[in-house]
Amino acid sequence: FLGSGSVIHGMHHEQEMPRMGGLKKYLPVTYKAMLMGWLAICGIPIWAGFFSKDEILWKTFSTEIFGGGWILWVVGFITAGMTAFYMTRLMGLTFWGEERFRRVHAGGEADEAHAAAHDKGLAPHDAARAAADDRPHHQPGEHVGAHDPGDPLDARAIPHPHFEPHESPRSMTLPLIVLAVGSVVVGWIGGGRMDRHFARADGWKESQLLRAMA
């Protein structure tokens, strides 16, 4: 979720993934952090998600609830697969492939003209003529002031005339880096005394569950 917020910030508040693409070179820190999260949530070995998902599936398969654990295992396996699918789709549409945001913003002015023509009940091919008719016409010799690119009423004013994605500030990327490192390191915590603490916690949770079901 933090990575998504960083992407939205870097894309000037754009939130439609089909309007993105190819952002890994513009948001390198955000991309690497989300890549770590993607590998973890897909359950790839050495990342923390592998250890959590693997243990959950193992526990569900070995349980006797509902007459056999294979039903819960299938549900968990399908759910994990759906999670991996939509996260892979997110990474592909956002960071890989064609830089679709350039095509979208290049056609922004034409889209506005078509929308204006549609509001007037005109055919799409009349959009350019309708947009031209809406612009002010000056008489010969009439003094015309300098164009103000910041005038919101000017049809030529575009919010981001030179649109370029950018990396988020350190205040946003630093938490991403910490979580990305955690997605790898946390999965390897388990040696010595820490391992005994985790085993004790697992035993306590299992005893409480059995007591509640008794």
PDB file of C-alpha atoms in Angstrom:
ATOM      1  CA  PHE A   1       0.000   0.000   0.000  1.00  0.00           C
ATOM      2  CA  LEU A   2       2.876   2.374   0.718  1.00  0.00           C
ATOM      3  CA  GLY A   3       4.361   1.529  -2.666  1.00  0.00           C
ATOM      4  CA  SER A   4       1.069   2.283  -4.403  1.00  0.00           C
ATOM      5  CA  GLY A   5       0.940   5.657  -2.675  1.00  0.00           C
ATOM      6  CA  SER A   6       4.470   6.397  -3.840  1.00  0.00           C
ATOM      7  CA  VAL A   7       3.529   5.537  -7.430  1.00  0.00           C
ATOM      8  CA  ILE A   8       0.450   7.771  -7.292  1.00  0.00           C
ATOM      9  CA  HIS A   9       2.586  10.612  -5.940  1.00  0.00           C
ATOM     10  CA  GLY A  10       5.217  10.124  -8.636  1.00  0.00           C
ATOM     11  CA  MET A  11       2.541  10.016 -11.346  1.00  0.00           C
ATOM     12  CA  HIS A  12       1.012  13.352 -10.303  1.00  0.00           C
ATOM     13  CA  HIS A  13      -1.988  11.614  -8.661  1.00  0.00           C
ATOM     14  CA  GLU A  14      -2.762   9.332 -11.608  1.00  0.00           C
ATOM     15  CA  GLN A  15      -4.349   6.118 -10.266  1.00  0.00           C
ATOM     16  CA  GLU A  16      -5.260   4.161 -13.409  1.00  0.00           C
ATOM     17  CA  MET A  17      -2.680   1.422 -14.034  1.00  0.00           C
ATOM     18  CA  PRO A  18      -3.522   1.163 -17.776  1.00  0.00           C
ATOM     19  CA  ARG A  19      -2.272   4.774 -18.011  1.00  0.00           C
ATOM     20  CA  MET A  20       1.141   3.903 -16.543  1.00  0.00           C
ATOM     21  CA  GLY A  21       3.777   1.399 -17.651  1.00  0.00           C
ATOM     22  CA  GLY A  22       7.571   1.495 -17.820  1.00  0.00           C
ATOM     23  CA  LEU A  23       7.939   3.311 -14.502  1.00  0.00           C
ATOM     24  CA  LYS A  24      10.812   1.250 -13.096  1.00  0.00           C
ATOM     25  CA  LYS A  25      13.430   3.645 -14.488  1.00  0.00           C
ATOM     26  CA  TYR A  26      11.605   6.715 -13.158  1.00  0.00           C
ATOM     27  CA  LEU A  27      10.848   5.349  -9.677  1.00  0.00           C
ATOM     28  CA  PRO A  28      13.810   3.011  -9.019  1.00  0.00           C
ATOM     29  CA  VAL A  29      13.541   2.925  -5.217  1.00  0.00           C
ATOM     30  CA  THR A  30       9.780   2.407  -5.254  1.00  0.00           C
ATOM     31  CA  TYR A  31      10.147  -0.273  -7.932  1.00  0.00           C
ATOM     32  CA  LYS A  32      12.777  -2.267  -6.029  1.00  0.00           C
ATOM     33  CA  ALA A  33      10.801  -2.076  -2.795  1.00  0.00           C
ATOM     34  CA  MET A  34       7.590  -3.216  -4.488  1.00  0.00           C
ATOM     35  CA  LEU A  35       9.550  -5.943  -6.285  1.00  0.00           C
ATOM     36  CA  MET A  36      10.591  -7.323  -2.895  1.00  0.00           C
ATOM     37  CA  GLY A  37       6.991  -7.174  -1.697  1.00  0.00           C
ATOM     38  CA  TRP A  38       5.783  -8.875  -4.869  1.00  0.00           C
ATOM     39  CA  LEU A  39       8.235 -11.765  -4.463  1.00  0.00           C
ATOM     40  CA  ALA A  40       7.238 -12.122  -0.820  1.00  0.00           C
ATOM     41  CA  ILE A  41       3.494 -12.116  -1.428  1.00  0.00           C
ATOM     42  CA  CYS A  42       3.934 -14.645  -4.257  1.00  0.00           C
ATOM     43  CA  GLY A  43       5.581 -17.016  -1.774  1.00  0.00           C
ATOM     44  CA  ILE A  44       8.967 -17.183  -3.503  1.00  0.00           C
ATOM     45  CA  PRO A  45      11.606 -18.996  -1.361  1.00  0.00           C
ATOM     46  CA  ILE A  46      13.906 -16.938   0.932  1.00  0.00           C
ATOM     47  CA  TRP A  47      11.299 -14.160   1.187  1.00  0.00           C
ATOM     48  CA  ALA A  48       9.156 -13.958   4.313  1.00  0.00           C
ATOM     49  CA  GLY A  49       5.958 -14.750   2.436  1.00  0.00           C
ATOM     50  CA  PHE A  50       7.257 -18.187   1.484  1.00  0.00           C
ATOM     51  CA  PHE A  51       7.624 -19.256   5.118  1.00  0.00           C
ATOM     52  CA  SER A  52       4.232 -17.914   6.177  1.00  0.00           C
ATOM     53  CA  LYS A  53       2.268 -19.261   3.195  1.00  0.00           C
ATOM     54  CA  ASP A  54       4.050 -22.608   3.268  1.00  0.00           C
ATOM     55  CA  GLU A  55       3.300 -23.128   6.954  1.00  0.00           C
ATOM     56  CA  ILE A  56      -0.334 -22.073   6.574  1.00  0.00           C
ATOM     57  CA  LEU A  57      -0.888 -24.541   3.720  1.00  0.00           C
ATOM     58  CA  TRP A  58       0.895 -27.294   5.647  1.00  0.00           C
ATOM     59  CA  LYS A  59      -1.213 -26.708   8.762  1.00  0.00           C
ATOM     60  CA  THR A  60      -4.462 -26.685   6.799  1.00  0.00           C
ATOM     61  CA  PHE A  61      -3.560 -29.907   4.985  1.00  0.00           C
ATOM     62  CA  SER A  62      -2.708 -31.720   8.211  1.00  0.00           C
ATOM     63  CA  THR A  63      -5.779 -30.642  10.172  1.00  0.00           C
ATOM     64  CA  GLU A  64      -8.847 -32.821  10.746  1.00  0.00           C
ATOM     65  CA  ILE A  65     -11.344 -29.952  10.749  1.00  0.00           C
ATOM     66  CA  PHE A  66     -14.307 -30.350   8.338  1.00  0.00           C
ATOM     67  CA  GLY A  67     -13.511 -34.030   7.884  1.00  0.00           C
ATOM     68  CA  GLY A  68     -10.113 -33.508   6.279  1.00  0.00           C
ATOM     69  CA  GLY A  69      -7.678 -30.707   5.653  1.00  0.00           C
ATOM     70  CA  TRP A  70      -7.562 -31.005   1.885  1.00  0.00           C
ATOM     71  CA  ILE A  71     -10.642 -28.760   1.520  1.00  0.00           C
ATOM     72  CA  LEU A  72      -9.016 -25.936   3.465  1.00  0.00           C
ATOM     73  CA  TRP A  73      -5.756 -26.565   1.604  1.00  0.00           C
ATOM     74  CA  VAL A  74      -7.471 -26.112  -1.763  1.00  0.00           C
ATOM     75  CA  VAL A  75      -9.117 -22.884  -0.576  1.00  0.00           C
ATOM     76  CA  GLY A  76      -5.786 -21.570   0.704  1.00  0.00           C
ATOM     77  CA  PHE A  77      -3.940 -22.605  -2.450  1.00  0.00           C
ATOM     78  CA  ILE A  78      -6.463 -20.885  -4.735  1.00  0.00           C
ATOM     79  CA  THR A  79      -6.417 -17.760  -2.581  1.00  0.00           C
ATOM     80  CA  ALA A  80      -2.615 -17.625  -2.659  1.00  0.00           C
ATOM     81  CA  GLY A  81      -2.705 -18.055  -6.437  1.00  0.00           C
ATOM     82  CA  MET A  82      -5.190 -15.207  -6.856  1.00  0.00           C
ATOM     83  CA  THR A  83      -3.000 -12.957  -4.718  1.00  0.00           C
ATOM     84  CA  ALA A  84       0.052 -13.774  -6.818  1.00  0.00           C
ATOM     85  CA  PHE A  85      -1.923 -13.139 -10.014  1.00  0.00           C
ATOM     86  CA  TYR A  86      -3.221  -9.688  -9.170  1.00  0.00           C
ATOM     87  CA  MET A  87       0.152  -8.595  -7.760  1.00  0.00           C
ATOM     88  CA  THR A  88       1.889  -9.754 -10.939  1.00  0.00           C
ATOM     89  CA  ARG A  89      -0.667  -7.821 -12.972  1.00  0.00           C
ATOM     90  CA  LEU A  90      -0.024  -4.739 -10.830  1.00  0.00           C
ATOM     91  CA  MET A  91       3.744  -4.943 -11.374  1.00  0.00           C
ATOM     92  CA  GLY A  92       3.364  -5.521 -15.101  1.00  0.00           C
ATOM     93  CA  LEU A  93       0.952  -2.668 -15.759  1.00  0.00           C
ATOM     94  CA  THR A  94       2.794  -0.226 -13.509  1.00  0.00           C
ATOM     95  CA  PHE A  95       6.513  -0.808 -13.947  1.00  0.00           C
ATOM     96  CA  TRP A  96       7.086  -2.897 -17.070  1.00  0.00           C
ATOM     97  CA  GLY A  97       6.271  -2.577 -20.747  1.00  0.00           C
ATOM     98  CA  GLU A  98       5.360   0.488 -22.770  1.00  0.00           C
ATOM     99  CA  GLU A  99       5.326   3.979 -21.252  1.00  0.00           C
ATOM    100  CA  ARG A 100       1.613   4.432 -21.863  1.00  0.00           C
ATOM    101  CA  PHE A 101       1.413   7.660 -19.860  1.00  0.00           C
ATOM    102  CA  ARG A 102       3.148   9.506 -22.717  1.00  0.00           C
ATOM    103  CA  ARG A 103       0.464   8.486 -25.195  1.00  0.00           C
ATOM    104  CA  VAL A 104      -2.293   9.371 -22.729  1.00  0.00           C
ATOM    105  CA  HIS A 105      -0.995  12.838 -21.927  1.00  0.00           C
ATOM    106  CA  ALA A 106      -0.065  13.574 -25.531  1.00  0.00           C
ATOM    107  CA  GLY A 107      -3.681  12.954 -26.471  1.00  0.00           C
ATOM    108  CA  GLY A 108      -5.102  14.839 -23.537  1.00  0.00           C
ATOM    109  CA  GLU A 109      -5.865  18.012 -25.453  1.00  0.00           C
ATOM    110  CA  ALA A 110      -7.514  16.066 -28.275  1.00  0.00           C
ATOM    111  CA  ASP A 111      -9.602  14.169 -25.730  1.00  0.00           C
ATOM    112  CA  GLU A 112     -10.796  17.444 -24.231  1.00  0.00           C
ATOM    113  CA  ALA A 113     -11.775  18.678 -27.674  1.00  0.00           C
ATOM    114  CA  HIS A 114     -13.704  15.472 -28.393  1.00  0.00           C
ATOM    115  CA  ALA A 115     -15.464  15.724 -25.039  1.00  0.00           C
ATOM    116  CA  ALA A 116     -16.462  19.314 -25.762  1.00  0.00           C
ATOM    117  CA  ALA A 117     -17.777  18.314 -29.180  1.00  0.00           C
ATOM    118  CA  HIS A 118     -19.770  15.460 -27.651  1.00  0.00           C
ATOM    119  CA  ASP A 119     -21.366  17.848 -25.149  1.00  0.00           C
ATOM    120  CA  LYS A 120     -22.490  20.009 -28.061  1.00  0.00           C
ATOM    121  CA  GLY A 121     -23.944  17.026 -29.909  1.00  0.00           C
ATOM    122  CA  LEU A 122     -21.330  17.110 -32.664  1.00  0.00           C
ATOM    123  CA  ALA A 123     -19.657  14.171 -34.367  1.00  0.00           C
ATOM    124  CA  PRO A 124     -16.133  13.255 -33.203  1.00  0.00           C
ATOM    125  CA  HIS A 125     -14.556  14.439 -36.468  1.00  0.00           C
ATOM    126  CA  ASP A 126     -15.929  17.919 -35.784  1.00  0.00           C
ATOM    127  CA  ALA A 127     -14.026  18.128 -32.498  1.00  0.00           C
ATOM    128  CA  ALA A 128     -11.076  20.085 -33.849  1.00  0.00           C
ATOM    129  CA  ARG A 129     -13.334  22.604 -35.574  1.00  0.00           C
ATOM    130  CA  ALA A 130     -15.471  22.966 -32.447  1.00  0.00           C
ATOM    131  CA  ALA A 131     -12.398  23.561 -30.312  1.00  0.00           C
ATOM    132  CA  ALA A 132     -11.167  26.189 -32.758  1.00  0.00           C
ATOM    133  CA  ASP A 133     -14.550  27.933 -32.753  1.00  0.00           C
ATOM    134  CA  ASP A 134     -14.417  28.205 -28.957  1.00  0.00           C
ATOM    135  CA  ARG A 135     -11.178  30.138 -29.029  1.00  0.00           C
ATOM    136  CA  PRO A 136     -11.373  33.931 -29.010  1.00  0.00           C
ATOM    137  CA  HIS A 137     -11.146  35.684 -32.377  1.00  0.00           C
ATOM    138  CA  HIS A 138      -9.440  39.057 -32.632  1.00  0.00           C
ATOM    139  CA  GLN A 139     -10.041  41.804 -35.143  1.00  0.00           C
ATOM    140  CA  PRO A 140      -7.175  42.985 -37.371  1.00  0.00           C
ATOM    141  CA  GLY A 141      -5.062  45.473 -35.462  1.00  0.00           C
ATOM    142  CA  GLU A 142      -6.539  44.519 -32.110  1.00  0.00           C
ATOM    143  CA  HIS A 143      -3.965  44.344 -29.316  1.00  0.00           C
ATOM    144  CA  VAL A 144      -3.578  40.842 -27.944  1.00  0.00           C
ATOM    145  CA  GLY A 145      -1.873  40.433 -24.572  1.00  0.00           C
ATOM    146  CA  ALA A 146       0.750  37.862 -23.770  1.00  0.00           C
ATOM    147  CA  HIS A 147      -0.464  34.315 -23.386  1.00  0.00           C
ATOM    148  CA  ASP A 148      -0.791  33.273 -19.767  1.00  0.00           C
ATOM    149  CA  PRO A 149      -0.042  29.519 -19.593  1.00  0.00           C
ATOM    150  CA  GLY A 150      -1.401  29.377 -16.077  1.00  0.00           C
ATOM    151  CA  ASP A 151      -4.891  30.616 -16.942  1.00  0.00           C
ATOM    152  CA  PRO A 152      -7.231  27.676 -16.169  1.00  0.00           C
ATOM    153  CA  LEU A 153      -9.803  29.047 -18.613  1.00  0.00           C
ATOM    154  CA  ASP A 154      -7.347  28.985 -21.503  1.00  0.00           C
ATOM    155  CA  ALA A 155      -7.929  25.964 -23.742  1.00  0.00           C
ATOM    156  CA  ARG A 156      -4.183  25.757 -24.319  1.00  0.00           C
ATOM    157  CA  ALA A 157      -3.331  25.538 -20.609  1.00  0.00           C
ATOM    158  CA  ILE A 158      -2.301  21.996 -19.684  1.00  0.00           C
ATOM    159  CA  PRO A 159      -1.679  21.065 -16.012  1.00  0.00           C
ATOM    160  CA  HIS A 160       1.534  19.178 -16.836  1.00  0.00           C
ATOM    161  CA  PRO A 161       2.717  20.289 -20.305  1.00  0.00           C
ATOM    162  CA  HIS A 162       5.988  18.373 -19.832  1.00  0.00           C
ATOM    163  CA  PHE A 163       4.698  15.401 -17.864  1.00  0.00           C
ATOM    164  CA  GLU A 164       7.435  13.291 -16.330  1.00  0.00           C
ATOM    165  CA  PRO A 165       7.091  10.711 -13.534  1.00  0.00           C
ATOM    166  CA  HIS A 166       9.432  11.245 -10.593  1.00  0.00           C
ATOM    167  CA  GLU A 167      10.639   9.383  -7.535  1.00  0.00           C
ATOM    168  CA  SER A 168       8.945  10.120  -4.221  1.00  0.00           C
ATOM    169  CA  PRO A 169      10.751  12.052  -1.458  1.00  0.00           C
ATOM    170  CA  ARG A 170      12.856  10.322   1.169  1.00  0.00           C
ATOM    171  CA  SER A 171      10.053  10.531   3.715  1.00  0.00           C
ATOM    172  CA  MET A 172       8.057   8.115   1.520  1.00  0.00           C
ATOM    173  CA  THR A 173      10.820   5.869   0.189  1.00  0.00           C
ATOM    174  CA  LEU A 174      12.600   5.241   3.513  1.00  0.00           C
ATOM    175  CA  PRO A 175       9.676   3.263   5.028  1.00  0.00           C
ATOM    176  CA  LEU A 176       9.501   1.306   1.768  1.00  0.00           C
ATOM    177  CA  ILE A 177      13.167   0.356   2.056  1.00  0.00           C
ATOM    178  CA  VAL A 178      12.715  -0.772   5.664  1.00  0.00           C
ATOM    179  CA  LEU A 179       9.721  -2.945   4.754  1.00  0.00           C
ATOM    180  CA  ALA A 180      11.502  -4.355   1.690  1.00  0.00           C
ATOM    181  CA  VAL A 181      14.453  -5.448   3.824  1.00  0.00           C
ATOM    182  CA  GLY A 182      12.037  -6.894   6.361  1.00  0.00           C
ATOM    183  CA  SER A 183      10.316  -8.949   3.677  1.00  0.00           C
ATOM    184  CA  VAL A 184      13.581 -10.870   3.275  1.00  0.00           C
ATOM    185  CA  VAL A 185      15.147 -10.774   6.732  1.00  0.00           C
ATOM    186  CA  VAL A 186      12.053 -11.605   8.792  1.00  0.00           C
ATOM    187  CA  GLY A 187      11.665 -14.928   7.011  1.00  0.00           C
ATOM    188  CA  TRP A 188      15.121 -16.017   8.168  1.00  0.00           C
ATOM    189  CA  ILE A 189      14.625 -15.218  11.849  1.00  0.00           C
ATOM    190  CA  GLY A 190      14.595 -18.560  13.611  1.00  0.00           C
ATOM    191  CA  GLY A 191      17.984 -19.516  14.989  1.00  0.00           C
ATOM    192  CA  GLY A 192      18.833 -20.358  18.604  1.00  0.00           C
ATOM    193  CA  ARG A 193      16.766 -18.756  21.344  1.00  0.00           C
ATOM    194  CA  MET A 194      14.437 -17.017  18.873  1.00  0.00           C
ATOM    195  CA  ASP A 195      13.506 -20.395  17.401  1.00  0.00           C
ATOM    196  CA  ARG A 196      12.508 -21.699  20.839  1.00  0.00           C
ATOM    197  CA  HIS A 197      10.348 -18.634  21.446  1.00  0.00           C
ATOM    198  CA  PHE A 198       8.514 -19.188  18.160  1.00  0.00           C
ATOM    199  CA  ALA A 199       8.031 -22.891  18.911  1.00  0.00           C
ATOM    200  CA  ARG A 200       6.650 -22.047  22.350  1.00  0.00           C
ATOM    201  CA  ALA A 201       4.256 -19.504  20.812  1.00  0.00           C
ATOM    202  CA  ASP A 202       3.069 -22.039  18.217  1.00  0.00           C
ATOM    203  CA  GLY A 203       2.430 -24.606  20.950  1.00  0.00           C
ATOM    204  CA  TRP A 204       0.450 -22.107  22.999  1.00  0.00           C
ATOM    205  CA  LYS A 205      -1.716 -21.083  20.028  1.00  0.00           C
ATOM    206  CA  GLU A 206      -2.399 -24.721  19.126  1.00  0.00           C
ATOM    207  CA  SER A 207      -3.396 -25.596  22.701  1.00  0.00           C
ATOM    208  CA  GLN A 208      -5.733 -22.601  22.868  1.00  0.00           C
ATOM    209  CA  LEU A 209      -7.350 -23.579  19.567  1.00  0.00           C
ATOM    210  CA  LEU A 210      -7.915 -27.165  20.677  1.00  0.00           C
ATOM    211  CA  ARG A 211      -9.338 -25.975  24.005  1.00  0.00           C
ATOM    212  CA  ALA A 212     -11.765 -23.645  22.225  1.00  0.00           C
ATOM    213  CA  MET A 213     -12.954 -26.459  19.933  1.00  0.00           C
ATOM    214  CA  ALA A 214     -13.394 -28.968  22.764  1.00  0.00           C
TER     215      ALA A 214
END
